[in-house]
Short mmCIF file of C-alpha atoms in Angstrom, two decimals:
data_model
loop_
_atom_site.label_atom_id
_atom_site.label_comp_id
_atom_site.label_asym_id
_atom_site.label_seq_id
_atom_site.Cartn_x
_atom_site.Cartn_y
_atom_site.Cartn_z
CA MET E 1 0.10 -5.61 12.48
CA VAL E 2 -2.32 -8.54 12.56
CA TYR E 3 -3.90 -9.65 9.27
CA GLN E 4 -7.30 -11.27 9.66
CA ILE E 5 -8.18 -14.07 7.26
CA SER E 6 -11.58 -15.67 6.86
CA PRO E 7 -10.52 -18.93 5.17
CA ARG E 8 -13.99 -19.50 3.73
CA ARG E 9 -13.74 -16.27 1.70
CA PHE E 10 -10.01 -15.75 1.29
CA ALA E 11 -9.50 -18.15 -1.63
CA ASP E 12 -10.73 -21.50 -2.94
CA SER E 13 -7.95 -23.92 -3.92
CA ASP E 14 -10.14 -26.75 -5.22
CA ALA E 15 -12.92 -24.73 -6.88
CA GLY E 16 -15.39 -26.27 -4.43
CA GLY E 17 -17.13 -22.98 -3.74
CA VAL E 18 -15.70 -22.60 -0.22
CA GLY E 19 -12.28 -21.32 0.77
CA ASP E 20 -9.87 -23.56 2.63
CA LEU E 21 -6.52 -23.77 4.39
CA ARG E 22 -4.74 -24.94 1.23
CA SER E 23 -5.56 -21.56 -0.28
CA VAL E 24 -3.94 -19.77 2.65
CA ILE E 25 -0.83 -21.93 2.18
CA SER E 26 -0.64 -20.95 -1.50
CA ARG E 27 -0.63 -17.26 -0.55
CA ILE E 28 2.01 -17.31 2.18
CA PRO E 29 4.56 -15.52 -0.08
CA TYR E 30 2.05 -12.70 -0.62
CA LEU E 31 1.32 -12.42 3.10
CA ALA E 32 5.05 -12.30 3.85
CA SER E 33 5.51 -9.55 1.26
CA LEU E 34 3.06 -7.33 3.16
CA GLY E 35 5.30 -7.21 6.22
CA ILE E 36 2.62 -8.34 8.68
CA ASP E 37 3.49 -9.68 12.15
CA ALA E 38 0.70 -12.22 12.58
CA VAL E 39 -2.23 -13.91 10.86
CA TRP E 40 -5.51 -14.19 12.73
CA LEU E 41 -7.68 -16.98 11.35
CA SER E 42 -11.43 -16.70 11.67
CA PRO E 43 -13.02 -20.08 12.55
CA PHE E 44 -11.77 -22.67 10.07
CA ASP E 45 -12.90 -25.91 11.67
CA SER E 46 -16.01 -27.80 10.61
CA SER E 47 -19.06 -25.59 11.09
CA ALA E 48 -22.62 -24.91 10.03
CA LEU E 49 -21.75 -21.23 10.45
CA ALA E 50 -23.99 -20.48 13.41
CA ASP E 51 -22.56 -17.32 15.01
CA GLY E 52 -19.77 -17.06 12.44
CA GLY E 53 -18.71 -20.68 12.80
CA HIS E 54 -17.57 -20.63 16.42
CA HIS E 55 -19.78 -23.39 17.69
CA ASP E 56 -21.25 -25.92 15.24
CA ARG E 57 -19.79 -28.78 13.19
CA ASP E 58 -20.72 -29.37 9.56
CA VAL E 59 -18.34 -28.27 6.77
CA ARG E 60 -14.69 -29.32 6.36
CA LEU E 61 -12.16 -26.64 5.41
CA GLY E 62 -8.95 -28.63 5.74
CA THR E 63 -7.11 -31.27 7.70
CA LEU E 64 -4.83 -30.99 10.71
CA ALA E 65 -1.98 -31.73 8.31
CA ASP E 66 -3.04 -28.70 6.25
CA PHE E 67 -3.08 -26.58 9.38
CA ASP E 68 0.38 -27.80 10.42
CA GLU E 69 1.77 -27.07 6.96
CA MET E 70 0.23 -23.60 6.95
CA THR E 71 1.53 -22.82 10.43
CA SER E 72 5.05 -24.01 9.58
CA GLY E 73 5.05 -21.98 6.38
CA LEU E 74 3.96 -18.80 8.14
CA HIS E 75 6.42 -19.33 11.00
CA ALA E 76 9.22 -19.73 8.46
CA HIS E 77 8.54 -16.12 7.45
CA GLY E 78 8.39 -14.90 11.04
CA ILE E 79 4.58 -14.62 10.99
CA LYS E 80 2.73 -15.69 14.12
CA VAL E 81 -0.56 -17.58 13.93
CA ILE E 82 -3.63 -16.71 16.02
CA VAL E 83 -6.55 -19.15 15.94
CA ASP E 84 -10.04 -17.81 16.57
CA ASP E 85 -11.49 -20.42 18.91
CA LEU E 86 -13.95 -20.16 21.79
CA PRO E 87 -13.56 -23.32 23.88
CA ASN E 88 -15.91 -21.95 26.55
CA HIS E 89 -18.79 -21.81 24.04
CA THR E 90 -20.99 -24.68 22.89
CA SER E 91 -23.05 -25.42 19.82
CA ASN E 92 -26.68 -24.36 19.84
CA ARG E 93 -27.36 -27.97 18.79
CA HIS E 94 -25.57 -29.54 21.74
CA PRO E 95 -27.92 -31.64 23.93
CA TRP E 96 -26.82 -29.79 27.06
CA PHE E 97 -27.68 -26.43 25.47
CA THR E 98 -31.12 -27.49 24.23
CA GLU E 99 -31.80 -29.09 27.62
CA ALA E 100 -30.81 -25.87 29.40
CA LEU E 101 -33.17 -23.79 27.24
CA ALA E 102 -36.08 -26.04 28.21
CA ALA E 103 -35.18 -26.29 31.91
CA PRO E 104 -36.24 -23.87 34.69
CA PRO E 105 -33.70 -21.44 36.22
CA GLY E 106 -31.52 -22.95 38.92
CA SER E 107 -31.78 -26.48 37.58
CA THR E 108 -28.77 -28.71 36.98
CA ALA E 109 -29.16 -28.20 33.23
CA THR E 110 -29.11 -24.39 33.37
CA ASN E 111 -26.28 -24.31 35.93
CA ARG E 112 -23.98 -25.93 33.37
CA SER E 113 -24.16 -22.76 31.26
CA ILE E 114 -23.68 -19.03 31.68
CA PHE E 115 -26.22 -17.00 29.72
CA ARG E 116 -25.19 -13.46 28.79
CA ASP E 117 -26.55 -10.90 26.36
CA GLY E 118 -23.17 -9.48 25.49
CA LEU E 119 -19.43 -9.78 26.02
CA GLY E 120 -16.75 -7.29 26.83
CA ARG E 121 -14.67 -6.36 23.82
CA SER E 122 -10.94 -6.07 23.43
CA PHE E 123 -10.98 -4.22 20.12
CA THR E 124 -11.14 -0.48 19.65
CA PHE E 125 -14.01 -0.04 17.19
CA ASP E 126 -14.59 3.63 17.93
CA LEU E 127 -12.75 4.80 14.82
CA LEU E 128 -15.22 2.81 12.72
CA GLU E 129 -18.02 5.01 14.02
CA ALA E 130 -16.15 8.33 13.90
CA SER E 131 -17.01 10.85 11.21
CA TRP E 132 -14.25 12.43 9.11
CA ASP E 133 -13.57 15.17 11.62
CA ALA E 134 -10.25 16.08 13.26
CA GLY E 135 -11.80 16.75 16.66
CA GLU E 136 -13.69 13.46 16.71
CA PHE E 137 -10.68 11.41 15.64
CA LEU E 138 -8.53 13.18 18.24
CA ARG E 139 -11.06 12.49 20.98
CA VAL E 140 -11.34 8.80 20.09
CA ILE E 141 -7.58 8.31 19.92
CA THR E 142 -6.85 10.28 23.10
CA ASP E 143 -9.58 8.56 25.12
CA ASN E 144 -8.56 5.06 24.06
CA LEU E 145 -4.86 5.66 24.70
CA ALA E 146 -5.71 7.03 28.14
CA ASP E 147 -7.85 3.98 28.93
CA ALA E 148 -5.07 1.64 27.82
CA GLN E 149 -2.56 3.44 30.02
CA GLN E 150 -4.92 3.42 33.00
CA TYR E 151 -5.47 -0.34 32.85
CA GLY E 152 -1.97 -1.30 31.74
CA ALA E 153 -3.29 -2.64 28.44
CA SER E 154 -2.51 -2.11 24.79
CA THR E 155 -4.90 -0.67 22.24
CA THR E 156 -6.09 -2.81 19.34
CA TRP E 157 -7.18 -0.53 16.51
CA VAL E 158 -9.66 -1.55 13.84
CA LEU E 159 -10.48 0.70 10.90
CA ALA E 160 -12.25 -0.74 7.87
CA SER E 161 -12.51 2.05 5.33
CA ASN E 162 -14.88 0.22 3.00
CA GLY E 163 -17.31 2.68 1.49
CA ALA E 164 -15.12 5.71 2.20
CA ALA E 165 -13.77 7.91 -0.58
CA PRO E 166 -10.45 6.39 -1.74
CA ARG E 167 -8.38 9.44 -0.77
CA ARG E 168 -9.85 9.55 2.75
CA ALA E 169 -9.54 5.77 3.10
CA ARG E 170 -5.80 6.01 2.37
CA ALA E 171 -5.37 8.90 4.78
CA ALA E 172 -7.29 7.09 7.53
CA ALA E 173 -5.27 3.91 7.00
CA LEU E 174 -1.96 5.75 7.32
CA LEU E 175 -3.19 7.54 10.43
CA THR E 176 -4.27 4.27 12.08
CA LEU E 177 -1.03 2.47 11.23
CA ALA E 178 0.93 5.21 13.03
CA LEU E 179 -0.93 4.78 16.32
CA PRO E 180 0.60 2.99 19.33
CA GLY E 181 -0.63 -0.54 19.92
CA SER E 182 -1.77 -3.26 17.55
CA THR E 183 -3.68 -2.77 14.32
CA TYR E 184 -5.97 -5.38 12.78
CA LEU E 185 -6.32 -5.49 9.01
CA TYR E 186 -9.08 -7.50 7.35
CA GLN E 187 -8.21 -9.43 4.21
CA GLY E 188 -8.44 -7.24 1.13
CA GLU E 189 -8.26 -3.89 2.91
CA GLU E 190 -4.67 -3.50 1.75
CA LEU E 191 -6.07 -3.53 -1.78
CA GLY E 192 -8.82 -1.02 -1.07
CA ARG E 193 -11.38 -3.75 -1.68
CA PRO E 194 -14.68 -4.44 0.14
CA GLU E 195 -14.36 -7.24 2.69
CA ALA E 196 -16.81 -9.50 0.88
CA VAL E 197 -14.93 -9.34 -2.44
CA ALA E 198 -14.53 -12.65 -4.22
CA ALA E 199 -11.18 -14.44 -4.13
CA VAL E 200 -10.77 -14.15 -7.90
CA SER E 201 -11.16 -10.36 -7.64
CA LEU E 202 -8.46 -10.28 -4.95
CA ARG E 203 -6.06 -12.05 -7.32
CA VAL E 204 -6.85 -9.55 -10.06
CA SER E 205 -6.34 -6.63 -7.66
CA VAL E 206 -2.97 -7.92 -6.49
CA ALA E 207 -1.80 -8.39 -10.07
CA ALA E 208 -2.96 -4.89 -11.01
CA GLN E 209 -1.38 -3.18 -8.00
CA GLU E 210 1.75 -5.27 -7.48
CA HIS E 211 4.10 -3.02 -9.47
CA ASP E 212 2.24 0.29 -9.17
CA PRO E 213 4.13 2.52 -6.70
CA ASP E 214 1.02 4.65 -6.16
CA SER E 215 -1.36 1.76 -5.46
CA THR E 216 -3.05 1.09 -2.14
CA LEU E 217 -1.10 -2.16 -1.85
CA SER E 218 2.19 -0.26 -2.19
CA LEU E 219 1.05 2.25 0.42
CA TYR E 220 0.37 -0.52 2.94
CA ARG E 221 3.64 -2.30 2.21
CA HIS E 222 5.66 0.88 2.68
CA ALA E 223 3.71 1.81 5.80
CA LEU E 224 4.27 -1.58 7.43
CA ALA E 225 7.97 -1.48 6.55
CA TRP E 226 8.35 1.96 8.15
CA ARG E 227 6.21 0.88 11.10
CA HIS E 228 8.74 -1.87 11.88
CA LYS E 229 11.65 0.54 11.55
CA LEU E 230 10.11 3.26 13.70
CA GLN E 231 8.38 1.26 16.44
CA ALA E 232 10.99 2.27 19.00
CA ALA E 233 11.35 5.81 17.71
CA GLU E 234 10.06 8.69 19.80
CA SER E 235 10.43 11.30 17.08
CA LEU E 236 7.82 10.14 14.58
CA GLU E 237 4.94 12.55 14.12
CA TRP E 238 1.87 11.71 12.08
CA MET E 239 -0.10 14.58 10.64
CA PRO E 240 -3.54 14.11 9.08
CA ASN E 241 -5.29 16.99 7.35
CA PHE E 242 -9.05 16.69 7.72
CA GLY E 243 -9.71 20.19 6.43
CA PRO E 244 -10.63 21.44 2.96
CA ARG E 245 -7.34 23.32 2.34
CA ALA E 246 -3.65 22.47 2.31
CA VAL E 247 -1.71 23.25 5.51
CA PRO E 248 2.04 23.68 6.19
CA LEU E 249 3.97 20.54 7.07
CA PRO E 250 6.00 20.54 10.32
CA PRO E 251 9.79 20.62 10.00
CA GLY E 252 11.43 17.25 9.45
CA THR E 253 11.66 14.49 6.88
CA VAL E 254 8.49 13.12 5.33
CA VAL E 255 8.95 9.36 5.02
CA LEU E 256 5.46 8.51 3.79
CA ALA E 257 2.30 10.25 2.64
CA SER E 258 -1.10 8.98 1.60
CA ALA E 259 -1.19 11.36 -1.39
CA PRO E 260 1.29 13.58 -3.25
CA LEU E 261 2.46 16.65 -1.31
CA GLN E 262 2.57 20.23 -2.54
CA ALA E 263 5.86 22.06 -1.94
CA GLY E 264 5.92 21.89 1.85
CA LEU E 265 2.16 21.70 2.18
CA LEU E 266 -0.08 18.84 3.29
CA PRO E 267 -3.12 18.68 0.98
CA ALA E 268 -6.65 18.11 2.21
CA ASP E 269 -7.65 14.55 3.15
CA THR E 270 -4.02 13.46 3.42
CA THR E 271 -1.84 11.96 6.14
CA ALA E 272 1.95 12.23 6.29
CA TRP E 273 4.54 10.60 8.55
CA VAL E 274 7.26 13.04 9.54
CA ILE E 275 10.50 12.34 11.38
CA ARG E 276 11.47 15.40 13.40
CA GLY E 277 15.01 16.72 13.54
CA SER E 278 16.25 15.06 10.38
#
């Protein structure tokens, strides 16, 4: 499980109106409590935010010492750090780039750059576009797993349930976390919050959900804990119910469910993790 953090929006340690690396450092204990494997940082270097901050230089979000402290703190909890950086890109303000735009094709200026309209993607976004339908989810999952096997790759699932009904969002999250491969979680999703939620609201949500066993935060924590335990297991079966009525659960031990079960039945809009033969 990879947890994506946009430092500018995650939290603001100095009340300057922009998030920073010091804020990430202050929340390392919380990140460790989730049971994540890695943190993926959106661009955090100086930037005017052209194209999400990958290319320009303008605003400071922290020092190299801050970054080293953050990295050491995360590593101490066994959390890897992924930095979102595109060294093969250049600022749209760079003299070479502006020169290339004004130069004719084939010139020395244009030959320094490669112009493309789009890039290949490594993330599996298909679940984001799927409707709440068993057949569609099955097709997306089956096709992507087959592609990964064909090319010797691993799937990287992304499912932001913002805007979905809370019950379906919980069911979809538990389904996604059971799939083979890596899963990417955007900051705040574990709280059932929209991705653009303010940092102060995130703190309030954590405080409200921290000790509630039925909260979305508790669901994610339990799911990630079981995900670590069962990664090598071949007997785990996940069962989502997309239909309008409850259906019988398969034989085995239910270790986690996105909603309360009903005497051997899986209610509508619910996902359960079942260990067979136990």
